[in-house]
Short mmCIF file of C-alpha atoms in Angstrom, two decimals:
data_model
loop_
_atom_site.label_atom_id
_atom_site.label_comp_id
_atom_site.label_asym_id
_atom_site.label_seq_id
_atom_site.Cartn_x
_atom_site.Cartn_y
_atom_site.Cartn_z
CA MET V 1 -20.65 -8.37 7.47
CA ILE V 2 -17.98 -10.85 7.25
CA SER V 3 -14.82 -9.60 9.23
CA TYR V 4 -12.73 -12.39 8.55
CA ILE V 5 -12.52 -16.03 7.51
CA LYS V 6 -10.23 -18.90 8.71
CA GLY V 7 -9.71 -22.01 7.24
CA ARG V 8 -7.67 -24.41 4.70
CA LEU V 9 -6.67 -23.09 1.71
CA TYR V 10 -8.37 -25.25 -0.62
CA GLU V 11 -7.37 -24.18 -3.73
CA ILE V 12 -6.18 -21.22 -5.94
CA TYR V 13 -8.77 -20.44 -8.45
CA GLY V 14 -7.49 -17.48 -10.99
CA GLU V 15 -7.01 -14.46 -9.21
CA SER V 16 -8.76 -15.74 -6.22
CA LEU V 17 -8.39 -17.97 -3.38
CA VAL V 18 -10.81 -20.63 -2.13
CA VAL V 19 -10.95 -21.06 1.86
CA GLU V 20 -12.67 -23.84 3.28
CA THR V 21 -14.22 -23.76 6.68
CA GLY V 22 -17.22 -25.12 8.21
CA GLY V 23 -17.66 -27.31 5.09
CA ILE V 24 -18.45 -23.99 2.60
CA GLY V 25 -15.45 -22.85 0.04
CA TYR V 26 -15.44 -19.40 -0.13
CA GLN V 27 -13.64 -17.59 -3.24
CA ILE V 28 -12.09 -14.40 -2.14
CA GLN V 29 -10.33 -12.17 -4.75
CA VAL V 30 -6.91 -11.03 -3.25
CA PRO V 31 -4.00 -8.93 -4.18
CA LEU V 32 -1.11 -10.47 -6.41
CA SER V 33 1.13 -10.41 -3.41
CA MET V 34 -1.27 -12.80 -1.44
CA LEU V 35 -1.42 -15.41 -4.57
CA GLN V 36 2.15 -15.56 -4.75
CA GLU V 37 2.37 -16.58 -1.13
CA ALA V 38 -0.20 -18.78 -1.00
CA SER V 39 0.18 -22.46 -0.25
CA VAL V 40 -2.52 -25.09 -0.82
CA GLY V 41 -3.51 -27.04 2.32
CA ARG V 42 -2.43 -24.99 4.86
CA GLU V 43 -4.52 -22.75 7.57
CA ILE V 44 -5.14 -19.36 6.26
CA GLN V 45 -6.92 -16.23 7.94
CA VAL V 46 -8.46 -13.51 5.33
CA TYR V 47 -9.71 -10.18 6.43
CA THR V 48 -12.33 -9.40 4.24
CA TYR V 49 -14.70 -7.07 2.41
CA LEU V 50 -18.03 -7.98 0.76
CA SER V 51 -19.23 -6.21 -2.34
CA VAL V 52 -22.48 -6.26 -4.13
CA GLY V 53 -21.94 -4.84 -7.50
CA GLN V 54 -24.48 -3.55 -10.02
CA ASP V 55 -25.24 -7.21 -11.13
CA GLN V 56 -26.19 -7.89 -7.26
CA ILE V 57 -23.91 -10.64 -7.37
CA PRO V 58 -21.96 -10.60 -3.85
CA LYS V 59 -18.11 -10.83 -4.37
CA LEU V 60 -15.39 -11.13 -1.39
CA TYR V 61 -12.16 -9.55 -1.55
CA GLY V 62 -9.49 -10.25 1.22
CA PHE V 63 -6.22 -9.05 2.61
CA ALA V 64 -3.55 -10.55 5.03
CA ALA V 65 -3.73 -8.26 7.54
CA ARG V 66 -6.73 -5.62 8.70
CA GLU V 67 -4.56 -2.81 8.26
CA ASP V 68 -4.30 -3.75 4.53
CA LEU V 69 -8.05 -4.03 4.32
CA GLU V 70 -8.52 -0.28 5.87
CA VAL V 71 -6.21 0.92 3.18
CA PHE V 72 -8.55 -1.00 0.52
CA LYS V 73 -11.49 0.88 2.12
CA LEU V 74 -9.86 4.04 1.70
CA LEU V 75 -9.24 3.30 -2.07
CA LEU V 76 -12.89 2.46 -2.54
CA GLY V 77 -13.88 6.24 -1.06
CA VAL V 78 -11.84 7.81 -4.16
CA SER V 79 -14.25 8.62 -6.90
CA GLY V 80 -13.92 6.32 -9.81
CA ILE V 81 -12.18 3.45 -8.10
CA GLY V 82 -14.18 0.38 -7.57
CA PRO V 83 -13.23 -2.82 -5.56
CA LYS V 84 -11.38 -4.57 -8.63
CA GLY V 85 -9.48 -1.24 -9.36
CA ALA V 86 -8.41 -1.19 -5.71
CA VAL V 87 -7.31 -4.63 -5.67
CA GLY V 88 -5.34 -3.90 -9.04
CA ILE V 89 -3.78 -1.04 -7.35
CA LEU V 90 -2.86 -3.16 -4.34
CA SER V 91 -1.39 -5.99 -6.83
CA VAL V 92 1.20 -3.30 -7.88
CA LEU V 93 1.77 -1.62 -4.80
CA SER V 94 1.95 -3.03 -1.44
CA PRO V 95 -0.19 -0.50 1.13
CA ASP V 96 3.53 0.46 2.31
CA ASP V 97 4.37 1.46 -1.15
CA LEU V 98 1.16 3.03 -1.82
CA ARG V 99 1.26 5.62 1.29
CA PHE V 100 4.90 6.57 0.23
CA ALA V 101 3.72 7.07 -3.37
CA VAL V 102 0.67 9.18 -2.39
CA LEU V 103 2.90 11.33 0.09
CA ALA V 104 5.48 11.76 -2.58
CA GLU V 105 2.63 12.41 -5.42
CA ASP V 106 4.10 9.66 -7.51
CA ALA V 107 1.25 9.23 -9.53
CA LYS V 108 3.01 7.17 -12.45
CA SER V 109 3.62 4.24 -9.76
CA ILE V 110 0.02 4.39 -9.18
CA ALA V 111 -0.94 4.50 -12.97
CA ARG V 112 0.79 1.22 -13.21
CA ALA V 113 -2.03 -0.76 -11.90
CA PRO V 114 -4.50 -2.22 -14.33
CA GLY V 115 -7.27 0.26 -15.36
CA ILE V 116 -5.93 3.23 -13.68
CA GLY V 117 -4.74 6.00 -15.71
CA LEU V 118 -2.76 9.03 -14.59
CA LYS V 119 -5.53 11.33 -14.20
CA THR V 120 -7.31 8.83 -11.95
CA ALA V 121 -4.04 8.32 -10.37
CA LYS V 122 -3.76 12.16 -9.46
CA LYS V 123 -7.15 12.31 -8.14
CA LEU V 124 -6.34 9.45 -5.68
CA ILE V 125 -3.28 11.42 -4.45
CA LEU V 126 -5.53 14.36 -4.14
CA GLU V 127 -8.22 12.71 -2.27
CA LEU V 128 -5.90 10.54 -0.04
CA LYS V 129 -2.78 12.66 0.80
CA ASP V 130 -4.44 14.00 3.92
CA LYS V 131 -5.43 10.54 5.11
CA PHE V 132 -1.38 9.35 5.42
CA ASN V 133 1.21 10.35 7.70
CA LEU V 134 4.98 10.43 6.79
CA GLU V 135 5.95 9.24 10.54
CA ASP V 136 3.44 6.61 10.15
CA ALA V 137 4.38 5.38 7.04
CA PHE V 138 7.83 5.16 8.06
CA GLU V 139 6.64 3.25 11.34
CA LEU V 140 4.45 0.89 9.48
CA LYS V 141 7.16 -0.02 6.79
CA ARG V 142 9.72 -0.78 9.69
CA GLU V 143 6.92 -3.02 11.25
CA HIS V 144 6.39 -4.91 8.28
CA GLY V 145 9.64 -6.82 8.48
CA GLU V 146 12.48 -4.86 6.82
CA SER V 147 15.82 -5.88 7.30
CA ARG V 148 17.82 -3.87 9.57
CA ALA V 149 19.96 -2.13 6.65
CA GLU V 150 16.69 -1.09 5.17
CA ALA V 151 15.18 0.16 8.19
CA ALA V 152 18.37 2.07 8.89
CA SER V 153 18.39 3.63 5.70
CA GLN V 154 14.59 4.51 5.93
CA ASP V 155 15.42 6.03 9.34
CA GLY V 156 17.78 8.34 7.84
CA LYS V 157 15.40 9.36 4.90
CA GLY V 158 12.89 10.02 7.74
CA GLU V 159 14.96 12.12 9.53
CA ALA V 160 15.90 14.20 6.63
CA VAL V 161 12.30 14.69 5.50
CA GLN V 162 11.31 15.79 9.02
CA ALA V 163 14.28 18.08 9.33
CA LEU V 164 13.40 19.71 5.70
CA ALA V 165 9.64 20.11 6.87
CA ALA V 166 11.11 21.86 9.97
CA LEU V 167 12.71 24.13 7.41
CA GLY V 168 9.24 25.12 6.04
CA TYR V 169 9.18 22.62 2.85
CA GLY V 170 6.09 20.28 2.25
CA ALA V 171 6.39 16.77 3.27
CA SER V 172 5.68 15.65 -0.26
CA GLU V 173 7.91 18.15 -1.38
CA ALA V 174 10.68 16.89 0.97
CA LEU V 175 10.03 13.31 0.41
CA LYS V 176 10.53 13.63 -3.26
CA ALA V 177 13.91 15.38 -2.92
CA VAL V 178 15.18 12.80 -0.30
CA ASN V 179 14.10 10.04 -2.56
CA ALA V 180 15.87 11.48 -5.65
CA VAL V 181 19.14 11.67 -4.09
CA GLU V 182 21.44 8.81 -5.31
CA GLY V 183 22.95 6.21 -3.13
CA ALA V 184 20.74 7.98 -0.23
CA GLY V 185 20.72 4.77 1.75
CA GLU V 186 24.79 5.08 2.29
CA LEU V 187 24.86 8.66 3.37
CA THR V 188 24.45 9.97 6.84
CA VAL V 189 21.45 11.98 7.65
CA GLU V 190 23.60 15.36 7.31
CA GLU V 191 24.85 14.42 4.02
CA LEU V 192 21.34 13.51 2.77
CA LEU V 193 20.12 16.60 3.89
CA LYS V 194 22.53 18.59 2.21
CA ALA V 195 21.91 16.57 -1.04
CA ALA V 196 18.22 17.13 -0.97
CA LEU V 197 18.55 20.80 -0.26
CA LYS V 198 20.66 21.25 -3.37
CA ARG V 199 18.04 19.35 -5.55
CA MET V 200 15.40 21.72 -4.00
CA ALA V 201 17.73 24.79 -4.76
CA ARG V 202 17.36 23.79 -8.56
CA PHE V 203 13.86 23.78 -8.88
#
């Protein structure tokens, strides 16, 4: 198994990066975000997954971070989703956004990925919702370079969701209600909590 490949980015070929190391060019299919950030000629490290399909042709899939690779592997564990579909999902949603989409049971966002219908998206949520933790999702998002204002906004949302969970509401239900509050980033935790409770009382 190839854990990662480190070398010079030789070229961008279709939806793949070609990384040259030791005189060999490795073609690695990556999410759209990696293609957009790639710079030919620079050194790059890609965490990889080797897949051998029904055609017996091995293909490499790659990611910028090991934790992104782990999310990719979780997607592969969902029945009906292969490597191509998993990369498609991670091209539409970052791993952070995917965690929140799963926790909020936002099937429509996931179904925006090519080849992923609403039925498959709902199945994905059902199979992965116990794999993600809301507190960890906020922490990872903060670690991935948010601005301070964004981080503060997410902190407030996180506290409001945790408060709702303490009142007996489910995490997904609480997250949906908090995210649905208009101007949430400008509200205090107390104001956000009150607004979310009002929304939940309507349903």
